[in-house]
XYZ file of C-alpha atoms in Angstrom:
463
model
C 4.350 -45.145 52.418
C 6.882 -47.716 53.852
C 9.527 -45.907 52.789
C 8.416 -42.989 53.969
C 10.623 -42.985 57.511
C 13.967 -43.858 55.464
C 13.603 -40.149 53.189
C 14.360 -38.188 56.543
C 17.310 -40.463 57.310
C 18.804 -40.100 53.625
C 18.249 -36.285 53.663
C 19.790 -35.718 56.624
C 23.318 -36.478 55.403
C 22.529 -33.648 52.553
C 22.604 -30.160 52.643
C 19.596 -28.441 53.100
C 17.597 -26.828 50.477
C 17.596 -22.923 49.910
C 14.000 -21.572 51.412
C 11.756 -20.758 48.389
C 9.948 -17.626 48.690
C 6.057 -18.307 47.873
C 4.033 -15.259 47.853
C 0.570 -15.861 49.909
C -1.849 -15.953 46.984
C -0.105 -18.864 45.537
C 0.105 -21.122 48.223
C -0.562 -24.993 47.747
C -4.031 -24.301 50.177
C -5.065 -21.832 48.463
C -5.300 -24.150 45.103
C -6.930 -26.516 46.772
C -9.677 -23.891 48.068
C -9.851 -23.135 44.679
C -10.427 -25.873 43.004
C -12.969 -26.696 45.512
C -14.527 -23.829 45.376
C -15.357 -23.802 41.119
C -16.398 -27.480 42.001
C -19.231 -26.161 44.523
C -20.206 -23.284 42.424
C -20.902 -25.002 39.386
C -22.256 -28.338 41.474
C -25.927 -27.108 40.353
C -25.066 -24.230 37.817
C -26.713 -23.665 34.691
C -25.695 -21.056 32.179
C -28.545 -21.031 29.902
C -30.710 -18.886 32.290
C -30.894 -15.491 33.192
C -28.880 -15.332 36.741
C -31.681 -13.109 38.878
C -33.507 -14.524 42.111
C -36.501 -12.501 40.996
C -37.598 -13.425 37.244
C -39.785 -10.508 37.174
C -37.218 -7.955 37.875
C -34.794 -6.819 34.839
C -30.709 -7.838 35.239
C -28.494 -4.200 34.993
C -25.927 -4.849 32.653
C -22.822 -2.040 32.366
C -21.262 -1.629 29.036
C -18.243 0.271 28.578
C -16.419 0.054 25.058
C -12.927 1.611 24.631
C -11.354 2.381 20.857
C -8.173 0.837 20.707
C -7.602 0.938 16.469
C -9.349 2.276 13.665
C -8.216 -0.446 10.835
C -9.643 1.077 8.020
C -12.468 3.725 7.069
C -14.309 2.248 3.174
C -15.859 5.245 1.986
C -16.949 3.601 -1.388
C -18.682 0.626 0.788
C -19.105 2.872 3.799
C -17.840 0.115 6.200
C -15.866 0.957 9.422
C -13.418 -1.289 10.681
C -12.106 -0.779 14.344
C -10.443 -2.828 17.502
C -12.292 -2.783 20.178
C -11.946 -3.443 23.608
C -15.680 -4.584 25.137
C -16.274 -4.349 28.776
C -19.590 -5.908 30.262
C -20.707 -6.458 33.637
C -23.110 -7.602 35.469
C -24.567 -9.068 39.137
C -24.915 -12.938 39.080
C -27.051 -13.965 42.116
C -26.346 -17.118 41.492
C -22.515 -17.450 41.676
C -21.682 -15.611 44.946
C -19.713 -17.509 48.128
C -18.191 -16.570 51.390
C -14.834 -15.639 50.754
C -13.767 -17.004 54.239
C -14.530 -20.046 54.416
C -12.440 -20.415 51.061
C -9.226 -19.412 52.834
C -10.207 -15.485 51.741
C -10.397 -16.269 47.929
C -12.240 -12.982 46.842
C -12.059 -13.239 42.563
C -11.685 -16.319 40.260
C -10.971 -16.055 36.587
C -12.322 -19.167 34.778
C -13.422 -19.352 31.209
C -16.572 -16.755 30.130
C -18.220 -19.533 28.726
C -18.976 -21.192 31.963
C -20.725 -18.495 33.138
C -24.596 -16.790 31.908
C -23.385 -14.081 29.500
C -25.644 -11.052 27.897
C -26.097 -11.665 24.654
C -25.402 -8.301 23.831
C -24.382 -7.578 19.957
C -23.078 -4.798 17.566
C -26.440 -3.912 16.049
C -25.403 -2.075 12.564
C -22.626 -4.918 12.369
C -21.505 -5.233 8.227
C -19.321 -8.279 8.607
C -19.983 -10.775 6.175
C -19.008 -13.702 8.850
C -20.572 -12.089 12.153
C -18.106 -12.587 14.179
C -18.385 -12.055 17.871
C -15.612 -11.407 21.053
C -12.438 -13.248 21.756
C -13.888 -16.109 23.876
C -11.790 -14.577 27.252
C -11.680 -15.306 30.806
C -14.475 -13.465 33.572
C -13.357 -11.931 36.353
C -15.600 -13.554 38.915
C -16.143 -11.872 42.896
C -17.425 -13.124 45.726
C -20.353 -11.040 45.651
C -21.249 -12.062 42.446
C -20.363 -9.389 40.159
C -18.871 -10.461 37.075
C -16.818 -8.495 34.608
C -15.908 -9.907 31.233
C -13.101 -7.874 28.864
C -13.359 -9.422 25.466
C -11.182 -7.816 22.676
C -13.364 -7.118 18.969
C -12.548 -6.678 15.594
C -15.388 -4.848 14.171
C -17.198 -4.026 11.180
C -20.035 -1.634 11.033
C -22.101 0.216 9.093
C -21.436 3.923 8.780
C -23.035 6.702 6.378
C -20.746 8.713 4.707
C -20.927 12.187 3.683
C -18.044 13.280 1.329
C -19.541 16.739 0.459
C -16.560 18.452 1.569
C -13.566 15.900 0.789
C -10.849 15.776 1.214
C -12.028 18.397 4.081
C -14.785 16.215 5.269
C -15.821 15.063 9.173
C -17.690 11.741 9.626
C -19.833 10.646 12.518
C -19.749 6.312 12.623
C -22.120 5.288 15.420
C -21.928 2.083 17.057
C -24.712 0.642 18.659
C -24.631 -1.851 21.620
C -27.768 -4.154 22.586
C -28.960 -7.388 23.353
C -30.229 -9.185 20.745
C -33.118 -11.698 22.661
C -33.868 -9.877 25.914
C -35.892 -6.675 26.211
C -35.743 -3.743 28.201
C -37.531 -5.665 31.342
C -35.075 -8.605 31.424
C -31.865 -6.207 30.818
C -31.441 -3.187 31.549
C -28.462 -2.134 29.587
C -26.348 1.078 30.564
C -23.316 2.725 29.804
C -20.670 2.848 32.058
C -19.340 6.384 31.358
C -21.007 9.527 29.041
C -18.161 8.908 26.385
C -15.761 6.334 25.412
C -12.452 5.530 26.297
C -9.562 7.073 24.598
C -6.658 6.613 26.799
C -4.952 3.842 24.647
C -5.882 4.867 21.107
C -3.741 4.384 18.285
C -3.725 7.442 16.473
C -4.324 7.033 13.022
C -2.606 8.451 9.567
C -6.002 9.721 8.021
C -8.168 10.247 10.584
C -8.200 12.290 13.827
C -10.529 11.702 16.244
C -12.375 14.187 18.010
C -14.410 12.276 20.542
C -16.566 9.493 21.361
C -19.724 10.238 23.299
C -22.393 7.387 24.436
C -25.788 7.559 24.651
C -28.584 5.412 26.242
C -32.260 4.826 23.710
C -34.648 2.691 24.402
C -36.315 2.119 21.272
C -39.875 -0.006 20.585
C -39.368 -1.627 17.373
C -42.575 -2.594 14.973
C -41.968 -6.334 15.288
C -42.501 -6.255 19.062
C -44.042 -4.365 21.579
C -41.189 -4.311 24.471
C -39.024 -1.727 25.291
C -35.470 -2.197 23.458
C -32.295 -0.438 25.041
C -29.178 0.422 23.623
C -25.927 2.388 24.048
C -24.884 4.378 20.785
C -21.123 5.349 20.766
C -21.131 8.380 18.377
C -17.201 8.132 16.780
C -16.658 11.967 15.421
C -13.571 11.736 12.912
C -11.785 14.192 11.432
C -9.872 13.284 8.079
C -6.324 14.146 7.622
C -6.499 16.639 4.889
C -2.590 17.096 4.174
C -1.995 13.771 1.782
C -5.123 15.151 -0.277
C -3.653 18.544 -0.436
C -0.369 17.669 -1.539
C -1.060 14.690 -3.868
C -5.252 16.013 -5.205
C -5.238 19.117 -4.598
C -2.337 21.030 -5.577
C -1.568 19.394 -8.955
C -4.816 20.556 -9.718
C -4.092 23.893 -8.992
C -0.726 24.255 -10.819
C -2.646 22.675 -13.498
C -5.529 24.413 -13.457
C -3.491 27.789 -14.088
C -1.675 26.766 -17.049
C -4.736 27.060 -18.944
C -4.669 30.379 -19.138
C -1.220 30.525 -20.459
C -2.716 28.921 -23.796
C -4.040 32.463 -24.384
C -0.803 34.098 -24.588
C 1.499 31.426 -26.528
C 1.717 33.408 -30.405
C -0.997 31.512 -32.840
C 1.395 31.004 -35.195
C 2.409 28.198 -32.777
C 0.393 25.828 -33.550
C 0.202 24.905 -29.460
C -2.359 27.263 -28.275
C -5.093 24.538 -28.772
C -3.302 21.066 -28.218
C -2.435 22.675 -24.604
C -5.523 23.128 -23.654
C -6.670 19.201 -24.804
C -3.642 18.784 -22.803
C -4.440 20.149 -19.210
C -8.195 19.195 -19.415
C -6.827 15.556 -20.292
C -4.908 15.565 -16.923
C -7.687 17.149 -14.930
C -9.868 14.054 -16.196
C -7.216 11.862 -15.153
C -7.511 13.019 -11.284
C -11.292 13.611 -11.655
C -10.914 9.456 -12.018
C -8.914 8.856 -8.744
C -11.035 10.730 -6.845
C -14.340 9.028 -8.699
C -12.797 5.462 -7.874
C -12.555 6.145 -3.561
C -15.664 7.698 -3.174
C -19.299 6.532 -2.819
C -21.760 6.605 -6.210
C -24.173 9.108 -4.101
C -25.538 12.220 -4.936
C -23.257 14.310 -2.867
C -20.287 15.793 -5.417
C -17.469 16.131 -2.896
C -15.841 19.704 -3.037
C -13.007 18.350 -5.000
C -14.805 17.118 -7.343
C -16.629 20.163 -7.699
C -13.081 22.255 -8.155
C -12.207 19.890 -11.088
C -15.470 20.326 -12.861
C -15.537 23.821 -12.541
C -12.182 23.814 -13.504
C -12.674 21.168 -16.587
C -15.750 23.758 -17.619
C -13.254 26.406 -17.834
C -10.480 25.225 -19.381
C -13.427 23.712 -22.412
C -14.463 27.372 -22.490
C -11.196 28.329 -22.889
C -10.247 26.203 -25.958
C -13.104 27.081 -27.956
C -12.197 30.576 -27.153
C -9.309 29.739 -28.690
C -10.287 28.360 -31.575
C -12.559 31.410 -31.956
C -9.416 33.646 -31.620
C -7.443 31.694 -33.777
C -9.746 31.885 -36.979
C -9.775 35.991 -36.402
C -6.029 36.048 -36.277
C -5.971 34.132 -39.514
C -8.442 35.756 -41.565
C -7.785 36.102 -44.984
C -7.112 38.946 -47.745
C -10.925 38.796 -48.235
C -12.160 39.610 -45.103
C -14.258 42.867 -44.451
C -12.716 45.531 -42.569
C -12.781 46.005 -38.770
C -15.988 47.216 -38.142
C -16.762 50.659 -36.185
C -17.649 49.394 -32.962
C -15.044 46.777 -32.334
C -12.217 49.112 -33.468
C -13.306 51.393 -30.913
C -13.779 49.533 -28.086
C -10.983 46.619 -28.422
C -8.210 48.695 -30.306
C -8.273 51.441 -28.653
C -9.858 51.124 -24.931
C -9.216 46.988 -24.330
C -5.924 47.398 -26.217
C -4.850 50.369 -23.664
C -5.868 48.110 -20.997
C -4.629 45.194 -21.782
C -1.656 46.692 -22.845
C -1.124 45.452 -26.394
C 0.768 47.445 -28.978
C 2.408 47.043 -32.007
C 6.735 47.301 -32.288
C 7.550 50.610 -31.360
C 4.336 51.696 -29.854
C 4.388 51.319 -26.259
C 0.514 51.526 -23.692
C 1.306 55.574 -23.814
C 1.978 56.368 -27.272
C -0.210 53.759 -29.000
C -3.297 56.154 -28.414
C -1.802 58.930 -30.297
C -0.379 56.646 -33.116
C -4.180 55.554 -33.418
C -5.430 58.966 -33.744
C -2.683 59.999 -36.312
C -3.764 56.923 -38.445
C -7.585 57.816 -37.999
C -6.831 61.284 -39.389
C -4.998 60.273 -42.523
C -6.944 57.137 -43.244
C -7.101 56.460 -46.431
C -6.210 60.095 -47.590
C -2.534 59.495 -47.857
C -2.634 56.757 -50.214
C -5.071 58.748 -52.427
C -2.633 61.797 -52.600
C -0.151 59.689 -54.681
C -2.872 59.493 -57.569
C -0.822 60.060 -61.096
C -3.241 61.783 -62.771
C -2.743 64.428 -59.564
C 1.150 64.113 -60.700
C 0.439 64.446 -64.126
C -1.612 67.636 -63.815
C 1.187 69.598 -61.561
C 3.817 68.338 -64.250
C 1.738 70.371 -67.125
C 1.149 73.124 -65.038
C 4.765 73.377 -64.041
C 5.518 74.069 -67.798
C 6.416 70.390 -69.279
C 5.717 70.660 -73.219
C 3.181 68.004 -73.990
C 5.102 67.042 -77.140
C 8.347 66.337 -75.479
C 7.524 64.744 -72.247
C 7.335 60.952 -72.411
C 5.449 60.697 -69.055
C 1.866 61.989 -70.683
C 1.605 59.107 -73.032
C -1.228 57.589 -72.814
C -0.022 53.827 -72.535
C 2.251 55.166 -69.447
C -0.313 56.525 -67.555
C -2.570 53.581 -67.464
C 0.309 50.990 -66.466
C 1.442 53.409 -64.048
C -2.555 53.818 -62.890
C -2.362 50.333 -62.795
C 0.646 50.082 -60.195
C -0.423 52.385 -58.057
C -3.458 51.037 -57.606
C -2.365 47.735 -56.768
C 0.062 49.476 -54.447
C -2.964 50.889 -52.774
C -4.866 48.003 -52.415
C -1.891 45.870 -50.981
C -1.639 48.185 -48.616
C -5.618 48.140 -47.767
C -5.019 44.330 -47.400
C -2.174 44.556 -44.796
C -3.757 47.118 -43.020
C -7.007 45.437 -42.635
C -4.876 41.756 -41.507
C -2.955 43.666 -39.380
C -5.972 44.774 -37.418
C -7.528 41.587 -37.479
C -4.304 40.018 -35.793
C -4.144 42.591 -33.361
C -7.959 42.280 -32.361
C -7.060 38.860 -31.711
C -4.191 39.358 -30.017
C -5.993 42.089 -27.457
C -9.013 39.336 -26.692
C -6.083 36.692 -26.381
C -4.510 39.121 -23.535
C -8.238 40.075 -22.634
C -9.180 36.338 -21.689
C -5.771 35.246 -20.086
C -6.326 38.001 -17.358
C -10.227 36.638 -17.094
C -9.306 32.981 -16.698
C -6.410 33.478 -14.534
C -8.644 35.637 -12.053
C -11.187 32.991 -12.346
C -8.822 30.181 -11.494
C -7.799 32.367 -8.679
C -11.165 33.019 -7.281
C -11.590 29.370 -7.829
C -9.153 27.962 -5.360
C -10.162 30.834 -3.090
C -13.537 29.839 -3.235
C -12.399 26.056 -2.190
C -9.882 26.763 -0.066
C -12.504 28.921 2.032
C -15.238 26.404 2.227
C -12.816 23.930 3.297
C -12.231 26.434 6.256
């Protein structure tokens, strides 16, 4: 203080500072004011009681919640994991001041745990550690309404229905309420019908379709006062175009190259090791999508394509198989019998189009019906003892010919008729490897309209 006349004197001979610019708000008074002002609010505060003048009348509390994030949706645990932004507010009668005779302060922001708070808590919450809001400021007015934004990562609960993955629509509530106080100590509102959406992140799986909020007051069995809440309904949408492209498809490609086992030759030797094949890589994605969903009771439409599609292709093998031992049957088997030569040579074969080398589907009906009329007559024609009579009755002396000997005719008997039954033998293989080649064409045209109808059938349930 004494050398408080000499700083003018040593100024003087300096230049005078620039004017500073210092906006009205953030004047050195109005610090002061302030200061003074948190010192006579909290002079006799308390924030361990409910802030109402009337103890008998409930304190309105305003909730408004507004979906910044979905982190991550956990079918298998069905856990939902979102940012939050938490808006409360509420009147605190105890906390109010005249703005004037504080140099017109009119809002304070000091630290939200200085201030009563609503203990108001995410009721289906699934985090292991419980953890609550981002201890942030209150924005504190003269009139005593307070308004606290507090940022949230939650965790809650959420029931999941995968009946039509990867096609599916979930609905993840989120309930809001205080934990101690009942319905006639808080009254506990939303703020708006739905919640906010303006600054959403949009997310690669799921779309989402809205967020309405409702008000319940519920009475719970371990107490007898009134309990209210405000439910934010989250409807999601999934994002179906990964799953197509990745689930989906390779099951359909796959799917149709069963069929296709039916028409590789079964001389191969591939017809049945493709089949093994496909239905091993069908099991393989039946396991991915067994490992991301939920063990419930729901089969998720997927998962219903690759069983169906699993069942078929198992049919289809041992139809195989079954084919396969026809095609091969042996010099000893029996003949074709009536009924099946009828119906698969000659209508299934004309339908299926199957015919021999140098038949084609128009001409193989009348090359059938010339073979039906000679049957076995030709072969029977070219009997010696037939020969052997027109010889003698052309004229041949029995003396000179060589061909009546006795010793000839039975060799040549003998040739003949092993000629004859050669032929028997071919013919009845040869009809045995065509019946299985018509059911082979037969059940290629039935499993490939199956698959068809299949991933029609999906396809328009998904819709």
């Amino acid at each position: 203080l004494g050398r408080g006349p000499a700083a003018p004197l040593g100024l003087a001979a300096a230049a005078p500072p620039a004017p500073v610019w210092v906006p009205a708000g953030c004047q050195g008074a109005q610090g002061r004011f302030a200061y003074k002002l948190l010192h006579d609010l909290f002079a006799n505060y308390s924030s361990a009681l409910r802030p109402v003048e009337d103890t008998d009348r409930a304190l309105n509390v305003t909730l408004q919640v507004t979906l910044s994030q979905i982190i991550d949706m956990d079918e298998r645990n069905q856990v939902l994991t979102s940012y939050l932004w938490v808006r409360q507010a509420w009147l605190d009668a105890h906390l109010t001041w005249d703005k004037d005779a504080y140099d017109g302060i009119d809002s304070i922001r000091i630290p939200s745990s200085y201030v009563w708070r609503p203990d108001i808590i995410l009721y289906n919450n699934a985090d292991d550690r419980f953890g609550g809001s981002m201890e942030t400021n209150v924005v504190l007015r003269s009139d005593g309404h307070i308004m606290w934004d507090s940022p949230a990562i939650t965790k809650s609960s959420c029931k999941v229905d995968v009946s039509y993955f990867p096609f599916d629509g979930q609905r993840c509530r989120l309930t809001f309420g205080s934990w101690t106080y009942n319905g006639n100590q808080i009254d506990l509102r939303n703020w708006l019908d739905t919640g906010d959406l303006t600054d959403f992140v949009e997310n690669v799986e799921w779309e989402v379709l809205g967020m309405p909020a409702t008000r319940n007051v519920i009475t719970y069995g371990c107490c007898s006062e009134p309990y209210p809440d405000v439910t934010y309904t989250l409807l999601l949408r999934r994002r179906a175009s990964f799953y197509i492209f990745n689930l989906l498809l390779p099951c359909i490609m796959v799917s149709f190259l069963a069929p296709l086992g039916f028409y590789l030759p079964a001389d191969s030797g591939e017809k049945v090791s493709l089949g093994v094949t496909v239905l091993l890589a069908l099991t393989v994605f039946q396991l991915l999508v067994a490992e991301s969903m939920p063990p419930s009771e729901s089969v998720p439409l997927i998962g219903k394509y690759y069983i169906a599609t699993m069942t078929m292709i198992t049919a289809s093998t041992a139809l195989t198989i079954f084919i396969m031992n026809i095609h091969h049957c042996g010099p000893g088997a029996r003949p074709v019998p009536p009924w099946a030569r009828w119906l698969i040579l000659h209508h299934m074969a004309r339908l299926c189009c199957v015919y021999e080398v140098g038949e084609s589907c128009k001409s193989s009906r009348r090359v059938l019906g010339r073979r039906a009329g000679r049957g076995e007559a030709g072969g029977l024609r070219e009997n010696p003892g037939e020969v052997g009579a027109g010889a003698e009755a052309g004229g041949c002396p029995r003396d000179r010919c060589l061909c009546h000997h006795d010793g000839l005719l039975r060799n040549v008997s003998y040739i003949a008729g092993c000629f004859r039954r050669h032929r028997a033998t071919q013919r009845r293989t040869g009809e045995w490897k065509k019946v299985a080649k018509v059911m082979d064409r037969f059940f290629m045209w039935v499993f490939f309209l199956m698959v068809f109808l299949m991933s029609v059938l999906v396809l328009g349930k998904a819709a």
